[in-house]
Short mmCIF file of C-alpha atoms in Angstrom, two decimals:
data_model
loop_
_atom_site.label_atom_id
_atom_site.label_comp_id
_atom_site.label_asym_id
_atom_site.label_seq_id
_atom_site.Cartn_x
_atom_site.Cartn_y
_atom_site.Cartn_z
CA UNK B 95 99.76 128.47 66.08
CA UNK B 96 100.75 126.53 69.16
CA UNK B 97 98.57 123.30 69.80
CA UNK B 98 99.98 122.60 73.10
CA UNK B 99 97.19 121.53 75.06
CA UNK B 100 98.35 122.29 78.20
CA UNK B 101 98.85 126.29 79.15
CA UNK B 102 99.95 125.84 82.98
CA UNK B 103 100.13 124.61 85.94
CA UNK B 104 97.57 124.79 89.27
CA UNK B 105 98.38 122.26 91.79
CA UNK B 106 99.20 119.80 93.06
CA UNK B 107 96.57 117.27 95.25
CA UNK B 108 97.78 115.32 98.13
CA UNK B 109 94.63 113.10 99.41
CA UNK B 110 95.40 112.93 103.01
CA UNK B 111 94.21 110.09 105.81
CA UNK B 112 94.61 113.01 109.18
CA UNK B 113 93.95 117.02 107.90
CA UNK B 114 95.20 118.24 111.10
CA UNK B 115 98.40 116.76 111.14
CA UNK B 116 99.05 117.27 107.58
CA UNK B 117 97.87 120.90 107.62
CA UNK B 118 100.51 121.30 110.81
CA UNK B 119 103.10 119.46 108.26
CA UNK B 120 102.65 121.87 105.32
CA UNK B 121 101.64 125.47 107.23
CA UNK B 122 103.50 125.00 110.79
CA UNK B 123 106.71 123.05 109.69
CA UNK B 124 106.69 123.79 105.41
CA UNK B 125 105.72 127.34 105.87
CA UNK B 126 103.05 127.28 103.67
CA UNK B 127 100.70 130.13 103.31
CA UNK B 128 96.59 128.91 103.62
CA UNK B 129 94.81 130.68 100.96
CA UNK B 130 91.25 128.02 101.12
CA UNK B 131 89.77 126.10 103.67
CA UNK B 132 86.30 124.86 102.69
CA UNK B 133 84.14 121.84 102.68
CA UNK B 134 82.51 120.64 99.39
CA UNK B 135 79.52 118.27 99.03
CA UNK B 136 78.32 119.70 96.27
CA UNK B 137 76.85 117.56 92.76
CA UNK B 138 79.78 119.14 91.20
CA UNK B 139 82.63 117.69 93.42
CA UNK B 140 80.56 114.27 93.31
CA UNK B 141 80.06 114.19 89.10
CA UNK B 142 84.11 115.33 88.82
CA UNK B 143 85.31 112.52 91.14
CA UNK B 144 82.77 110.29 90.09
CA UNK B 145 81.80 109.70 93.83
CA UNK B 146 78.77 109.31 95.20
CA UNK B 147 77.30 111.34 98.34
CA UNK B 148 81.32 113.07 98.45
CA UNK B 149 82.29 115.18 100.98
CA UNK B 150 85.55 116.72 101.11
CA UNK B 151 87.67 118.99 103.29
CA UNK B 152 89.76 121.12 101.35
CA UNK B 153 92.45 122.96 102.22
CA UNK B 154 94.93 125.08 99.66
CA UNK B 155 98.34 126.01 100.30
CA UNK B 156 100.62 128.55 98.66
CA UNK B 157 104.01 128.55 98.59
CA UNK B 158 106.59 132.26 98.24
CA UNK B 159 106.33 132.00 94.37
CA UNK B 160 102.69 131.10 94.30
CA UNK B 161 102.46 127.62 93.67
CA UNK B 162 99.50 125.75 95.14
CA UNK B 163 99.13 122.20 96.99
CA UNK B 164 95.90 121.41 97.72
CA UNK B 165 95.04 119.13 100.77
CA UNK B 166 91.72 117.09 100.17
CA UNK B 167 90.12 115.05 103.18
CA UNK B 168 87.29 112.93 101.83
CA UNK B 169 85.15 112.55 104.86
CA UNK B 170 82.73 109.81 104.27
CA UNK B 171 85.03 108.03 101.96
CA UNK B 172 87.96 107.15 104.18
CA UNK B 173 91.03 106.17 102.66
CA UNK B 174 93.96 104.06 103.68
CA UNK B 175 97.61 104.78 104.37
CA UNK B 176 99.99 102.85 101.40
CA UNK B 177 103.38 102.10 101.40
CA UNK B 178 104.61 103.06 97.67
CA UNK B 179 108.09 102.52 96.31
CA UNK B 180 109.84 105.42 94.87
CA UNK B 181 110.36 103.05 91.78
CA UNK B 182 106.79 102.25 91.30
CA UNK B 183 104.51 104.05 88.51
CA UNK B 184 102.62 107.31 89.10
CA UNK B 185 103.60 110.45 91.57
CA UNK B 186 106.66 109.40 93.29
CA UNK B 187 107.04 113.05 95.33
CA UNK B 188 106.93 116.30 95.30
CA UNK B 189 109.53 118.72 95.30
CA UNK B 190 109.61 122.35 96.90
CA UNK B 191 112.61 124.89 96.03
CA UNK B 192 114.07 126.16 99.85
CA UNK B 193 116.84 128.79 100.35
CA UNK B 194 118.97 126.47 102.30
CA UNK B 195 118.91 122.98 102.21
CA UNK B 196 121.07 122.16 105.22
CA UNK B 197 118.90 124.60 107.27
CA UNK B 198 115.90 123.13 106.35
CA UNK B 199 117.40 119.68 107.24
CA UNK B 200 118.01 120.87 110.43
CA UNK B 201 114.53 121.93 110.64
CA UNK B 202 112.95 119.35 109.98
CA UNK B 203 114.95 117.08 112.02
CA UNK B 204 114.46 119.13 115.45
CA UNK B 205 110.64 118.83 114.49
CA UNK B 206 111.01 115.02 114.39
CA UNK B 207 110.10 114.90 110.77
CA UNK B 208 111.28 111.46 109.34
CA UNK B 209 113.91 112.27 106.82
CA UNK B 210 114.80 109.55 104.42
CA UNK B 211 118.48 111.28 102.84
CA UNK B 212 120.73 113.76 104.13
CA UNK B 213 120.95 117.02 101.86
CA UNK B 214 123.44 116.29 98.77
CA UNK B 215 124.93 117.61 96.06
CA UNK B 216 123.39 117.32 93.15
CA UNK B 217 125.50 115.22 90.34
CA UNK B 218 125.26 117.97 87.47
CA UNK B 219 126.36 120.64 90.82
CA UNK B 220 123.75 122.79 90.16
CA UNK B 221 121.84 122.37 93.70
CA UNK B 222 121.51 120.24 96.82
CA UNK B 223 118.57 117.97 97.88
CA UNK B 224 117.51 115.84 100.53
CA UNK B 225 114.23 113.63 100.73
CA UNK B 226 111.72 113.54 104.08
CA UNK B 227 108.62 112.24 104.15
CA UNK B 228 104.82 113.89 105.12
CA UNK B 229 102.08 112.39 107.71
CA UNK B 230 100.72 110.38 104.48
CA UNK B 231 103.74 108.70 104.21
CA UNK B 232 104.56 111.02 100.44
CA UNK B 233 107.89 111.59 99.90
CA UNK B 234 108.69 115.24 99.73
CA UNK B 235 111.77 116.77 97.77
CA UNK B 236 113.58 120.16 99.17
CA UNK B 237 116.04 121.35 97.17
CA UNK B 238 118.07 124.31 96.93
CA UNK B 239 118.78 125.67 93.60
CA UNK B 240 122.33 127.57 93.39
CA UNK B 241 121.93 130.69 91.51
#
């Protein structure tokens, strides 16, 4: 019998402070693929959160292999930009697989994304990565996986 708790994974959550110019970041520039756009205010969203009088724009994202990042506006609780160290405790980034990392460098750069690394091979060889960073200020991962 397996007592892993834990079956899966759905998403990932980004809380974001502008939707617009995050949704541009992850559909326009990432590529991702917008499966839900809704707006929840419902005594479910509010008893899960532990909010009161919630209301959130949501917007989910899919990715080529079906992985999901959900955006999450919360409209009459507004939230605050922070600047987090990548050596502090909790989420530090999140990482997306791409074909080419030096392409989607290249990308990114023409679109004026700020990038914090260069791509680079990885240290055990088996990839190269590069670091840039989203309108919140989250540090993204793209790396491409040699096969």
């Amino acid at each position: 019998m397996n007592s892993s708790l834990v079956i899966g994974y759905r998403h990932t959550g980004i809380i974001v402070k502008d939707m617009a110019k995050s949704l541009h970041f992850y559909r326009d520039i990432l590529g991702l693929l917008v499966i839900q756009d809704y707006y929840d205010d419902s005594p479910y969203i509010n008893k899960i959160t532990g909010l009161t009088n919630a209301n959130v724009h949501m917007i989910k994202l899919k990715a080529e292999d079906g992985t999901v990042t959900e955006l999450l506006e919360y409209l009459n609780h507004p939230t605050e930009l922070i600047q987090q160290e990548i050596i502090n405790v909790g989420v530090c980034h999140i990482c997306y697989r791409v074909k080419n990392a030096n392409d989607a460098y290249r990308r990114l750069l023409s679109k004026n994304i700020p990038l914090i690394s260069k791509p680079e091979l990885s240290s055990e060889k088996i990839g190269r990565a590069f670091f840039a960073l989203d309108p919140n200020g989250i540090r993204i991962e793209l790396v491409e996986i040699f096969d």
